[in-house]
PDB file of C-alpha atoms in Angstrom:
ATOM      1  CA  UNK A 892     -85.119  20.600-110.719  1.00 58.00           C
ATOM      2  CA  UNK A 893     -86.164  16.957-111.713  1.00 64.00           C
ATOM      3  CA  UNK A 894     -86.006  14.730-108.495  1.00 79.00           C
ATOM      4  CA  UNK A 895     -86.445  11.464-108.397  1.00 88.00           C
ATOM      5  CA  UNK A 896     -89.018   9.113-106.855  1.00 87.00           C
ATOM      6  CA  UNK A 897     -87.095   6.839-104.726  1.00 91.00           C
ATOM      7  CA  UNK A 898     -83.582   8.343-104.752  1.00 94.00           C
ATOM      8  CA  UNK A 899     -82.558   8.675-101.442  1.00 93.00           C
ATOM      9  CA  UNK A 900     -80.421  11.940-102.044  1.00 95.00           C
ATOM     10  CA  UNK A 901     -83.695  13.278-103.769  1.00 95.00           C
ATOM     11  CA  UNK A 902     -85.554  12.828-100.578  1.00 92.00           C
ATOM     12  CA  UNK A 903     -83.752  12.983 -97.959  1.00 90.00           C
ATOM     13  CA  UNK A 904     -81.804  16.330 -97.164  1.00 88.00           C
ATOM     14  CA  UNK A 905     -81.615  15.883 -93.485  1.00 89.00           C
ATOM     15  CA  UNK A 906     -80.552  12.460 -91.868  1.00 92.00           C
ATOM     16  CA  UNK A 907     -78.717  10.883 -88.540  1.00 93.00           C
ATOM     17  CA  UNK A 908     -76.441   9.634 -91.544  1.00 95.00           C
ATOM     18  CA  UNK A 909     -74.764  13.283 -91.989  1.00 97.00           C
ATOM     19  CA  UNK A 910     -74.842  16.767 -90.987  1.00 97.00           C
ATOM     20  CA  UNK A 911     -75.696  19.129 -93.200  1.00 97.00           C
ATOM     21  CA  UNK A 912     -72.858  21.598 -94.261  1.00 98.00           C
ATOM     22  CA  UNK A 913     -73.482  23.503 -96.777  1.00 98.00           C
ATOM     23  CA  UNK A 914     -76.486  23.995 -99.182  1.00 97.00           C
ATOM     24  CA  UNK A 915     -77.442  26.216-102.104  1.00 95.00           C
ATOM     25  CA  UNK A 916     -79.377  25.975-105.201  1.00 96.00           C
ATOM     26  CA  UNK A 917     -76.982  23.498-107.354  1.00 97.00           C
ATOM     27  CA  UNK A 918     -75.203  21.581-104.695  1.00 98.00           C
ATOM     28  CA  UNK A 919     -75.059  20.847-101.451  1.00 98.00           C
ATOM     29  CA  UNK A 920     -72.100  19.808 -98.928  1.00 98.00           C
ATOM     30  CA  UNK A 921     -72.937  16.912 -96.190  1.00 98.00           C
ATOM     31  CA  UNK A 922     -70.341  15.544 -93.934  1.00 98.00           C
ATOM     32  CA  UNK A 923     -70.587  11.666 -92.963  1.00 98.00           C
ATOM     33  CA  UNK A 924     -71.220  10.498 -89.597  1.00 97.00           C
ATOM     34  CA  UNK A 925     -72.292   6.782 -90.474  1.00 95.00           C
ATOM     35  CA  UNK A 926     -68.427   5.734 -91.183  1.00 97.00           C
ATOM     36  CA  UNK A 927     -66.629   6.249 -88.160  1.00 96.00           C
ATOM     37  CA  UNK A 928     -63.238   4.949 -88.304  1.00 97.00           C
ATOM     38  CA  UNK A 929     -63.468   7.924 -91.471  1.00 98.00           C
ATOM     39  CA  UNK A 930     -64.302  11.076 -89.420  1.00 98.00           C
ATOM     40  CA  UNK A 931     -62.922  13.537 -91.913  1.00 98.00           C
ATOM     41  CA  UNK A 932     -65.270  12.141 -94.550  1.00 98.00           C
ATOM     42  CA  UNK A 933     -67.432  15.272 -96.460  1.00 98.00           C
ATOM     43  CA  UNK A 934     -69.746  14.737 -99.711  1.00 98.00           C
ATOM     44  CA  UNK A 935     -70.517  16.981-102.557  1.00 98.00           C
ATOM     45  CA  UNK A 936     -74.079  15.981-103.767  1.00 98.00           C
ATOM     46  CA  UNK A 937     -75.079  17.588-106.966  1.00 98.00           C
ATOM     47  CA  UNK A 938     -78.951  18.109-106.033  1.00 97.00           C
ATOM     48  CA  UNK A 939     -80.535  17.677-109.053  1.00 97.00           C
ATOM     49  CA  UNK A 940     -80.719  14.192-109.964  1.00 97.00           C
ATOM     50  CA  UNK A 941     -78.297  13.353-112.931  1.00 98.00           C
ATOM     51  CA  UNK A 942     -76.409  10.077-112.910  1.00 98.00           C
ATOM     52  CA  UNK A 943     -72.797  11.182-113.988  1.00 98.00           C
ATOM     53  CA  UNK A 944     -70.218  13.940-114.351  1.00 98.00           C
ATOM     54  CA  UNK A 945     -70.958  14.319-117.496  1.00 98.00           C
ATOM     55  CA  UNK A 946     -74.443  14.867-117.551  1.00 98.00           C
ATOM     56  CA  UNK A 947     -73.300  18.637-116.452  1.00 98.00           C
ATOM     57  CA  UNK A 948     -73.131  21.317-118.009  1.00 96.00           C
ATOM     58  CA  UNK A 949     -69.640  22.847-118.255  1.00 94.00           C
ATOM     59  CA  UNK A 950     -70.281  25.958-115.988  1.00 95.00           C
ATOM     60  CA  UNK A 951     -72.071  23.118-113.416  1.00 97.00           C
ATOM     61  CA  UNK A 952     -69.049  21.002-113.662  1.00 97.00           C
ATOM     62  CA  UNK A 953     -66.848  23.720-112.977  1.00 96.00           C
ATOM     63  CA  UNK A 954     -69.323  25.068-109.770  1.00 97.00           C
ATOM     64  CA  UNK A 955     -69.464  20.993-108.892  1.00 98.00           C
ATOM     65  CA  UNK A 956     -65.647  20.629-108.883  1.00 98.00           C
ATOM     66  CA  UNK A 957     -65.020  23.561-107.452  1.00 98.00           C
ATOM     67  CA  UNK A 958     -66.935  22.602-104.450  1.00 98.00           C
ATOM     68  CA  UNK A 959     -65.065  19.224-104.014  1.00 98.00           C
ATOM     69  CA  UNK A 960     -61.837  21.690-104.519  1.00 98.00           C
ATOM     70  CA  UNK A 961     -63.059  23.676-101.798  1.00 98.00           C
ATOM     71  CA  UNK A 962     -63.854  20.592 -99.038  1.00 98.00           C
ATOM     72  CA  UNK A 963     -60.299  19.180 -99.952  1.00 98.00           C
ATOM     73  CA  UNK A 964     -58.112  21.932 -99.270  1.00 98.00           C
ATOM     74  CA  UNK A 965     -59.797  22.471 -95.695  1.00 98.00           C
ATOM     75  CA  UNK A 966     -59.174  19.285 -95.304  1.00 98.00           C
ATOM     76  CA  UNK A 967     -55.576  19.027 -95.733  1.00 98.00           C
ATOM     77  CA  UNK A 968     -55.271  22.557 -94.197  1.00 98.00           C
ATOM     78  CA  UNK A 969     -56.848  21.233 -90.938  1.00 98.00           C
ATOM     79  CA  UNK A 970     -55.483  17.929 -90.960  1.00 98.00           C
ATOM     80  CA  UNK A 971     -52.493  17.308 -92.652  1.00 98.00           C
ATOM     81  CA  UNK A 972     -53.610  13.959 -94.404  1.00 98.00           C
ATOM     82  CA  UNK A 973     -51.403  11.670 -95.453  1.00 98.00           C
ATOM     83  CA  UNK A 974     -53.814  12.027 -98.724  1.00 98.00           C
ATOM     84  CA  UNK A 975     -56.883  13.120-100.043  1.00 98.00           C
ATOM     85  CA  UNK A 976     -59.241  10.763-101.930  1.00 98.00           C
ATOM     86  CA  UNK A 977     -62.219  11.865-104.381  1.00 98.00           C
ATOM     87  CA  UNK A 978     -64.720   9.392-105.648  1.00 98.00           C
ATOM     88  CA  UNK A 979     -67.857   9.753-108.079  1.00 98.00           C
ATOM     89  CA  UNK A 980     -69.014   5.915-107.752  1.00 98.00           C
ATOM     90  CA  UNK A 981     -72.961   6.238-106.939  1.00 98.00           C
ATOM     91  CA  UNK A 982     -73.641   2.497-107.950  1.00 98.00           C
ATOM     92  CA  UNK A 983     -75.803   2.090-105.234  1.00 96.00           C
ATOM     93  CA  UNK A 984     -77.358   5.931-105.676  1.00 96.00           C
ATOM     94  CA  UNK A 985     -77.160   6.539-109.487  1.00 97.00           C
ATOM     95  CA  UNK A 986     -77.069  10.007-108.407  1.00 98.00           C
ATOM     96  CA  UNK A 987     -74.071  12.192-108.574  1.00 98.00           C
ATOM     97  CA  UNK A 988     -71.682  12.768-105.470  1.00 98.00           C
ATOM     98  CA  UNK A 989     -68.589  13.431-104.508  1.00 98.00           C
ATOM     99  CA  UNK A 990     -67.064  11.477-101.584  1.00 98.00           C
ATOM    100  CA  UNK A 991     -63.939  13.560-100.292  1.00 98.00           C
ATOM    101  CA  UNK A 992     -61.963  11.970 -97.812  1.00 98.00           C
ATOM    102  CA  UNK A 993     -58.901  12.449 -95.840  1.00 98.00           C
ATOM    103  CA  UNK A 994     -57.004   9.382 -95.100  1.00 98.00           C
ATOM    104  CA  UNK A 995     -54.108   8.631 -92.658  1.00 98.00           C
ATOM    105  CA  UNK A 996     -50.994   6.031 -92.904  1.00 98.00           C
ATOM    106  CA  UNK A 997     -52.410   4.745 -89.866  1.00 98.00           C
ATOM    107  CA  UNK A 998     -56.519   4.622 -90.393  1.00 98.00           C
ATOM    108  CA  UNK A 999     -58.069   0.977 -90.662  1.00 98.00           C
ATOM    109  CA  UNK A1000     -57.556   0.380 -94.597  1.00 98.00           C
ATOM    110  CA  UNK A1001     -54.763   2.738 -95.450  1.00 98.00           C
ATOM    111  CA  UNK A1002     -53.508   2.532 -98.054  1.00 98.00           C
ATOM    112  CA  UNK A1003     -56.696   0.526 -99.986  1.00 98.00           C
ATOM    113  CA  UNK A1004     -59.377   2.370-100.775  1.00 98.00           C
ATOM    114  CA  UNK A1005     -62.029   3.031 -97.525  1.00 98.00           C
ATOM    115  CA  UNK A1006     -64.022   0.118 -99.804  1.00 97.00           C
ATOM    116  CA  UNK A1007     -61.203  -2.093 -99.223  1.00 97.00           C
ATOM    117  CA  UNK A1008     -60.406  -4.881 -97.346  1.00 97.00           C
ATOM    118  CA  UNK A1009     -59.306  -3.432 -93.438  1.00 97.00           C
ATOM    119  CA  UNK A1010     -55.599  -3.855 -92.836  1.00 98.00           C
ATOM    120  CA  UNK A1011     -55.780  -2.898 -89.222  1.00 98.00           C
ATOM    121  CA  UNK A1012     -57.703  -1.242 -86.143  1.00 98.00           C
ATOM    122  CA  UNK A1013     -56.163   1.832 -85.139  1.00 98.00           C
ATOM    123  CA  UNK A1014     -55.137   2.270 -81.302  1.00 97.00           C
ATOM    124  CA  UNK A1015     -55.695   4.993 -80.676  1.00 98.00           C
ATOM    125  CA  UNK A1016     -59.088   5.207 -82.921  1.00 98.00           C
ATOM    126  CA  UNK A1017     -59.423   7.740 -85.967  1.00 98.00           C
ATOM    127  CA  UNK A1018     -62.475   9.348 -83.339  1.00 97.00           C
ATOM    128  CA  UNK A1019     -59.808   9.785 -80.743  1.00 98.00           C
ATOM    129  CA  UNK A1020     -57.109  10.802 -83.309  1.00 98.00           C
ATOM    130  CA  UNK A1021     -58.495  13.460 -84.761  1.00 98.00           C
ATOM    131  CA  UNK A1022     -60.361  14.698 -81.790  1.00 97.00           C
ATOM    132  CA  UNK A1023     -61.428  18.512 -82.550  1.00 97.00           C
ATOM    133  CA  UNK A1024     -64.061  20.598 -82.928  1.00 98.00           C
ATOM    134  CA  UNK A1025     -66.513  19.300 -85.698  1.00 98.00           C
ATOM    135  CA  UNK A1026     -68.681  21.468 -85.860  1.00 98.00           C
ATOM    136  CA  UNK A1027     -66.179  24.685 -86.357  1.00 98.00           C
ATOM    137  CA  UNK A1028     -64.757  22.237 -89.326  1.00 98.00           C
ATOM    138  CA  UNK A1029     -68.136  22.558 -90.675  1.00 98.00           C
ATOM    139  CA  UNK A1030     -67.888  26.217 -90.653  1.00 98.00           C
ATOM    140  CA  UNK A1031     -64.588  26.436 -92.593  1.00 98.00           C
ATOM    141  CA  UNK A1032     -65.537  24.152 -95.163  1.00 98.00           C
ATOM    142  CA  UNK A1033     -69.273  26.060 -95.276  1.00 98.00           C
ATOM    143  CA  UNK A1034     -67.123  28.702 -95.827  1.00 98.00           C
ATOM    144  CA  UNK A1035     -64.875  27.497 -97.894  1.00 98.00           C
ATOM    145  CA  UNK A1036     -67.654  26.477-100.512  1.00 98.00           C
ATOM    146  CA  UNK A1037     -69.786  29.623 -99.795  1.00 98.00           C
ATOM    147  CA  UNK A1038     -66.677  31.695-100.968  1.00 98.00           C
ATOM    148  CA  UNK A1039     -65.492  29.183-103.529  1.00 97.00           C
ATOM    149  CA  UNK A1040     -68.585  29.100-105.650  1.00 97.00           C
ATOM    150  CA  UNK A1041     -69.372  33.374-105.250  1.00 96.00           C
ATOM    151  CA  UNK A1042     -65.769  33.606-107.143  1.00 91.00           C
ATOM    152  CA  UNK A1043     -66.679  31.562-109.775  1.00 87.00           C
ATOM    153  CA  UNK A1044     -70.374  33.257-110.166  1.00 73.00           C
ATOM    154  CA  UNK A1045     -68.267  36.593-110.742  1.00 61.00           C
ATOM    155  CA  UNK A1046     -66.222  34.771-113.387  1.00 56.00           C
ATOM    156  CA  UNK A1047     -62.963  34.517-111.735  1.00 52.00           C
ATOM    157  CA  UNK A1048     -60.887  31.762-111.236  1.00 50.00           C
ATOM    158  CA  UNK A1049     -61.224  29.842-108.123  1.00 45.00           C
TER     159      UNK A1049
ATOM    160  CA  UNK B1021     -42.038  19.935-114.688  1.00 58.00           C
ATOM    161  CA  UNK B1022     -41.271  18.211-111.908  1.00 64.00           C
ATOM    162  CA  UNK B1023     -40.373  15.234-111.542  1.00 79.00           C
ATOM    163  CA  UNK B1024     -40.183  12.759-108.734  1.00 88.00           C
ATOM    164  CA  UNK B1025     -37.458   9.824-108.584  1.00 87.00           C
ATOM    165  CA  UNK B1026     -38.912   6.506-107.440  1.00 91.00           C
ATOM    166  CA  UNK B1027     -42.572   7.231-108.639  1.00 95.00           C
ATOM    167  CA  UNK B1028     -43.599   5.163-111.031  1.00 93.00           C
ATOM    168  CA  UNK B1029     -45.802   7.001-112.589  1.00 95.00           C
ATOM    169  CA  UNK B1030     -42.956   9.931-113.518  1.00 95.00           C
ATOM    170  CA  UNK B1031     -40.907   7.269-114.665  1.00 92.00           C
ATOM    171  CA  UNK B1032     -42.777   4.818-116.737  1.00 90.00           C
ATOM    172  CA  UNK B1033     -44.433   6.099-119.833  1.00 88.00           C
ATOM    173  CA  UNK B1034     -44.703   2.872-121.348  1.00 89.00           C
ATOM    174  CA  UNK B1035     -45.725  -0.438-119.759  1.00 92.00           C
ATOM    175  CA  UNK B1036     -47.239  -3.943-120.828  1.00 93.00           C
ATOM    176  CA  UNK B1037     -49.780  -3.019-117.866  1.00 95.00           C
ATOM    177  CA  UNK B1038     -51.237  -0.507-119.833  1.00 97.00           C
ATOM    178  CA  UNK B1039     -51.630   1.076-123.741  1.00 97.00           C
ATOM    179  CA  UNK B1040     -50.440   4.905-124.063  1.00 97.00           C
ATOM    180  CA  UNK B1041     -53.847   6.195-126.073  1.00 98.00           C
ATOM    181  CA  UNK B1042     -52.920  10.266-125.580  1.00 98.00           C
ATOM    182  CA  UNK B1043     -49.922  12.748-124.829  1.00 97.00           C
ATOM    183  CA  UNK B1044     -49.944  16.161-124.408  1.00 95.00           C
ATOM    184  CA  UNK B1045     -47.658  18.346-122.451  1.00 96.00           C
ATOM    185  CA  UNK B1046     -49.371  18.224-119.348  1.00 97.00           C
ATOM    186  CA  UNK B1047     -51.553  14.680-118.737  1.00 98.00           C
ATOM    187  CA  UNK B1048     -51.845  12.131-120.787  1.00 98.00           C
ATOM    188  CA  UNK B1049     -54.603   9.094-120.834  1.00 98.00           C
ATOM    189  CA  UNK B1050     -53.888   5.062-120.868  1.00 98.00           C
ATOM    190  CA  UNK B1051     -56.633   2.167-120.470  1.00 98.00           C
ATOM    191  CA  UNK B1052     -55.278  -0.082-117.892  1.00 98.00           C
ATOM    192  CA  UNK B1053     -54.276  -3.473-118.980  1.00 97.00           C
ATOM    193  CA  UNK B1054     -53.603  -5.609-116.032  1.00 95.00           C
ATOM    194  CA  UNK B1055     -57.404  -5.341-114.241  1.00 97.00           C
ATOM    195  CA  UNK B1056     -58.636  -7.797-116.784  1.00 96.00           C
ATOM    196  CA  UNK B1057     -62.076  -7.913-115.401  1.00 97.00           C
ATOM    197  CA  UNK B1058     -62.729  -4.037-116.171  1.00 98.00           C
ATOM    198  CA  UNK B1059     -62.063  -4.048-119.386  1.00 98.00           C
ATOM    199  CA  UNK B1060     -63.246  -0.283-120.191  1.00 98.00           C
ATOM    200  CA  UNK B1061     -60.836   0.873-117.620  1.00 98.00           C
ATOM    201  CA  UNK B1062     -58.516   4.264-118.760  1.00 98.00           C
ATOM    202  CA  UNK B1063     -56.812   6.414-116.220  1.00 98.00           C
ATOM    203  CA  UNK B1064     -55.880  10.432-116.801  1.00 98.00           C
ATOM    204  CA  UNK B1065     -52.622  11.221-115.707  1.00 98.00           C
ATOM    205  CA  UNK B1066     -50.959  14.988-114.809  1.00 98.00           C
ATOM    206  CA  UNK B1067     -47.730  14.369-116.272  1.00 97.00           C
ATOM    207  CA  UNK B1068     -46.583  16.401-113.244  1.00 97.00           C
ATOM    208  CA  UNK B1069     -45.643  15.183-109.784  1.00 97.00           C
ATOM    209  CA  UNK B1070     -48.500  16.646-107.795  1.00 98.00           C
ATOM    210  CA  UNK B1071     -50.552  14.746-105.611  1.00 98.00           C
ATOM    211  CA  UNK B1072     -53.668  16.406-105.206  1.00 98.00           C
ATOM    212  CA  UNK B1073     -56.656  18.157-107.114  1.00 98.00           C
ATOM    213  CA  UNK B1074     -56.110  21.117-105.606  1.00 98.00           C
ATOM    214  CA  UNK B1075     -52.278  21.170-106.230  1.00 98.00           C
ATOM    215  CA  UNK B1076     -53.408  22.537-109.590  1.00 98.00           C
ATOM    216  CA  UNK B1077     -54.317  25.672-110.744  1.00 96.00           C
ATOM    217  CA  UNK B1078     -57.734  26.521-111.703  1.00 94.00           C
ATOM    218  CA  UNK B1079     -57.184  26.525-115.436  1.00 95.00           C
ATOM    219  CA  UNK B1080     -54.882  23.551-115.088  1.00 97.00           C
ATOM    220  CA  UNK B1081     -57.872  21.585-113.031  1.00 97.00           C
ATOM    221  CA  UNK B1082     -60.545  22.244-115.923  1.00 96.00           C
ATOM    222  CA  UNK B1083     -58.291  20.837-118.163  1.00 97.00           C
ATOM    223  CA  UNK B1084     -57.844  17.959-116.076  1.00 98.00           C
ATOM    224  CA  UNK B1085     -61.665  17.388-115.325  1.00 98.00           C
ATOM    225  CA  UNK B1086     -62.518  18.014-119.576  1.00 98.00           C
ATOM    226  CA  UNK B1087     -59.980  15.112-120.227  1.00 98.00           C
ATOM    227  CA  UNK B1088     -62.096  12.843-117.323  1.00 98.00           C
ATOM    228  CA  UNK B1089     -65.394  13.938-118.437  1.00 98.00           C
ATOM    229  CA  UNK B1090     -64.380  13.535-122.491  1.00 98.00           C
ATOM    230  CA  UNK B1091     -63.220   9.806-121.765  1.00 98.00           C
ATOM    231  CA  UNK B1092     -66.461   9.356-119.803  1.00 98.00           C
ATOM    232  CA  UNK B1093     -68.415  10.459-122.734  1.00 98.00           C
ATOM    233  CA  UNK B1094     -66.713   7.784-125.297  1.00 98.00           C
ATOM    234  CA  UNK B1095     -67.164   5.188-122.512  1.00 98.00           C
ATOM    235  CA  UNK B1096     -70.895   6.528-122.207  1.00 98.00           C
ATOM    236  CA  UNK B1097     -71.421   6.447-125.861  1.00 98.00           C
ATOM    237  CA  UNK B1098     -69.932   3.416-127.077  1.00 98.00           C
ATOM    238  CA  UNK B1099     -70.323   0.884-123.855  1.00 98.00           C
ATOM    239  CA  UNK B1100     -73.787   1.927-122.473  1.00 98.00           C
ATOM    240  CA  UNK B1101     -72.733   1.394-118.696  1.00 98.00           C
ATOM    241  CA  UNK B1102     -74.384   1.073-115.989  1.00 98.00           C
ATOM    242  CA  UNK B1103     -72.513   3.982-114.130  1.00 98.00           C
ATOM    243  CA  UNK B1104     -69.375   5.708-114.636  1.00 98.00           C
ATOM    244  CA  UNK B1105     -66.705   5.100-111.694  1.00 98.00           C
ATOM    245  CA  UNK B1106     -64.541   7.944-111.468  1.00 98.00           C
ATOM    246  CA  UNK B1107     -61.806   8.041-108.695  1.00 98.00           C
ATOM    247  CA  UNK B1108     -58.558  10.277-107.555  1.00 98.00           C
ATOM    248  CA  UNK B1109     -57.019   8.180-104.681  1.00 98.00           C
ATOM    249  CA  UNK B1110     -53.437   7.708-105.180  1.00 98.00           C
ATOM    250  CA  UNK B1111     -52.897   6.286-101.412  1.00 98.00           C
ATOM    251  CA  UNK B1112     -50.012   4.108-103.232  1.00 96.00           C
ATOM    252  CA  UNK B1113     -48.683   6.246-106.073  1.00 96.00           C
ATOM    253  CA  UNK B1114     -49.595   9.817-104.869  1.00 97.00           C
ATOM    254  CA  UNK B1115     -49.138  11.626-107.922  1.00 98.00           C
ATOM    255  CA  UNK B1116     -52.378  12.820-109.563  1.00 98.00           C
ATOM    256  CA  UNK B1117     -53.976  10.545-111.488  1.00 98.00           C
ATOM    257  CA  UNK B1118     -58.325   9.771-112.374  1.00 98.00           C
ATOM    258  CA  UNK B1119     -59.300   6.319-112.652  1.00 98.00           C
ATOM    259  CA  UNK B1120     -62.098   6.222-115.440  1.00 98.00           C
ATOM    260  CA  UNK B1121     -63.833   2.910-115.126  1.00 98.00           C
ATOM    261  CA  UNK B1122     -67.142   1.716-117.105  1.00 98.00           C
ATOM    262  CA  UNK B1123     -68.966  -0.484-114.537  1.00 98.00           C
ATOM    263  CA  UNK B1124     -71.380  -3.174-115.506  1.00 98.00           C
ATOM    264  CA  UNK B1125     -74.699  -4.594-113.185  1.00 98.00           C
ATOM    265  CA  UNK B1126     -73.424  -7.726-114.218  1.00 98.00           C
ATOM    266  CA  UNK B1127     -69.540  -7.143-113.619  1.00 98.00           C
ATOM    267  CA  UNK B1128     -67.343  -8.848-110.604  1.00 98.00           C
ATOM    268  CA  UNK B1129     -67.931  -6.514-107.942  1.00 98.00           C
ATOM    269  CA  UNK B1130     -70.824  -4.579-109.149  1.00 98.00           C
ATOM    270  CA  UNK B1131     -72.394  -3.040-106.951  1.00 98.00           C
ATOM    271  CA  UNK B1132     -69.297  -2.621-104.856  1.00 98.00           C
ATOM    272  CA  UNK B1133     -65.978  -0.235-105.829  1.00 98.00           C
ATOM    273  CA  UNK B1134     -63.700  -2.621-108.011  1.00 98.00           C
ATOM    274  CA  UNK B1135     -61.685  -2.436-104.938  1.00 97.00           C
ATOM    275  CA  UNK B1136     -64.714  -3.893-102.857  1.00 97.00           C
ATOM    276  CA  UNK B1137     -65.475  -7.407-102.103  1.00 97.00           C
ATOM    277  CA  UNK B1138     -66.136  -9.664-105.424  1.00 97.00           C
ATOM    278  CA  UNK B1139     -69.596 -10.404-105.704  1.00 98.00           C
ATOM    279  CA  UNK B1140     -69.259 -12.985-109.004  1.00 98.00           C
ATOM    280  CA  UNK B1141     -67.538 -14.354-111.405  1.00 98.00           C
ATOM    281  CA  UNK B1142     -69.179 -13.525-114.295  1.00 98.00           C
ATOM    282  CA  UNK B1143     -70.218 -15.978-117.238  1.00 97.00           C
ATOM    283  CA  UNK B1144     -69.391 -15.144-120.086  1.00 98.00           C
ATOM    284  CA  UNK B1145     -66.366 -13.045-119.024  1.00 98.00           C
ATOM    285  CA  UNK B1146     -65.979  -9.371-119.266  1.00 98.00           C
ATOM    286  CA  UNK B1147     -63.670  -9.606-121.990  1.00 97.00           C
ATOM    287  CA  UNK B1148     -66.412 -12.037-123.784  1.00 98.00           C
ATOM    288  CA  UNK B1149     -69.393  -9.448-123.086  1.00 98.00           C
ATOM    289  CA  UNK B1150     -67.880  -6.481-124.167  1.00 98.00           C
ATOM    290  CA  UNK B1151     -65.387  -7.896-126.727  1.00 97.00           C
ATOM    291  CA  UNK B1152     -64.997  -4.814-129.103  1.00 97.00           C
ATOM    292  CA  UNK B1153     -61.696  -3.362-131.198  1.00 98.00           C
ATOM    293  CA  UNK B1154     -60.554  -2.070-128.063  1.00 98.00           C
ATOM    294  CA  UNK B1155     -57.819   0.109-130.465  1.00 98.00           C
ATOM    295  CA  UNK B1156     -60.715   2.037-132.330  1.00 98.00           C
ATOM    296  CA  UNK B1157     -62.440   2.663-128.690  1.00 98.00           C
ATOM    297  CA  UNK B1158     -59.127   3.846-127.820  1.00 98.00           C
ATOM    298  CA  UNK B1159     -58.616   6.257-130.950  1.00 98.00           C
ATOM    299  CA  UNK B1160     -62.244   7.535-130.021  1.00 98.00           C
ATOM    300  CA  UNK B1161     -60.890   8.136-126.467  1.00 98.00           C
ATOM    301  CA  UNK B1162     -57.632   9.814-127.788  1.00 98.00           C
ATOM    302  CA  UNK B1163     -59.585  12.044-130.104  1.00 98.00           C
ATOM    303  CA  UNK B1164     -62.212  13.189-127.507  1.00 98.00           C
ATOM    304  CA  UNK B1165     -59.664  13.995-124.782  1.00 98.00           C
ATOM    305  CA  UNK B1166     -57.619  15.955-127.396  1.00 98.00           C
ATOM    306  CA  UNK B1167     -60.597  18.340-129.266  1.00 98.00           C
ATOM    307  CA  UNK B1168     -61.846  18.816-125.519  1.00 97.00           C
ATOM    308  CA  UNK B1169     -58.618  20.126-124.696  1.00 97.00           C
ATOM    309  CA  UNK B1170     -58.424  22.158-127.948  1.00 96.00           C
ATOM    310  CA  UNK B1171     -61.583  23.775-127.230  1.00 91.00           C
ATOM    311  CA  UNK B1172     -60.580  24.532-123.917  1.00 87.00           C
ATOM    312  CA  UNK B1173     -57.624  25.912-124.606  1.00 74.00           C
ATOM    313  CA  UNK B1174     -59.501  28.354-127.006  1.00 62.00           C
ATOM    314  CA  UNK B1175     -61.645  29.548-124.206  1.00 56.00           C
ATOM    315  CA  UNK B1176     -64.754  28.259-125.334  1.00 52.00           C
ATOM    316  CA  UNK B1177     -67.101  25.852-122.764  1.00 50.00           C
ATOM    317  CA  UNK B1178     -66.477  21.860-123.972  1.00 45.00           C
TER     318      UNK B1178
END
């Protein structure tokens, strides 16, 4: 696996930043805890360090998208958001992840992008909102991924 | 296929906001017009009315993704980048489409989302730095997107 000096997701696999979800050889799962008016906010980091989508092989791409597949439907099984959104952006960590996100008609930037300008505070607050168990969230999508990516390894279709 | 009155993205093929570069039956590709500081800015579009990635199937997702990843590879190629932006949001039109964006150290918002806060005005513009015949990148683009499909279609990895 090349890593890379100075890359962040290279070095750092455990962090305040996140809890770790999910990990196996080719990817891991993460989900946020530093953006809290996005609770529901999960990453799919790619762990070796390529840049960009591309840079995958087609069987990785498939294992890679299949993961992000897997985070969003327990997501909108759980939650019921108003919508899911994916981004591959990494300009600040040339270093491929997926941000998966469920957003709400009523959460603070709905409906820009969570990068764009705030159109409100919510009252209640996304925390008290979507108040639930966090942890057993991590288990379905752990699961979800787990179960996802041992289909495809047997050559079936997710 | 279905169809969804009022979304504009069912209804409008055409548009002076952006240039048609590829059709098939199920998604077609256009570089976005009216985001004049992102010039190397195409979008994939599921002709369908779904809103999210996992709506599809799995062999309608990895044709999806090859049509992404093929654009990102012309954009690659013939722009040098400095990262590939690649984004499903779709809080305002949610039918399922990928925003394909070539971003630039130097460009407007760089290092921010080109939905984050500005960060310059660059000088010379966008348009003056990567002036190109935008209609040969987009032939490139149309041709990519369709042998990637072509070879998916046949079974074999693109």
């Amino acid at each position: 696996m090349t890593s890379h000096l100075g890359c962040e997701l290279c070095e750092q696999i455990e962090s305040p930043a996140w809890v770790l979800v999910h990990r196996e050889a080719d990817l891991r799962v993460i989900r946020v805890l530093d953006a809290p008016e996005f609770p529901a906010f999960y990453r799919v980091i790619w762990n070796e360090h390529v840049a960009e989508l591309s840079d995958l092989s087609e069987p990785q791409r498939a294992r890679c998208m299949a993961a992000v597949v897997a985070v969003e439907r327990v997501l909108r099984d759980a939650l019921q958001p108003t919508k899911i959104n994916l981004a591959a952006l990494g300009n600040m960590v040339p270093h491929l992840h997926w941000h998966v996100i469920a957003r709400f008609d009523w959460d603070a930037h709905f409906p820009q992008p969570i990068w764009g300008p705030r159109q409100r505070t919510p009252e209640p607050s996304a925390a008290e909102r979507l108040a639930r168990d966090w942890a057993a969230l991590d288990i379905q999508v752990q699961q979800a991924v787990a179960t996802a990516l041992a289909t495809l390894s047997n050559g079936q279709p997710s």
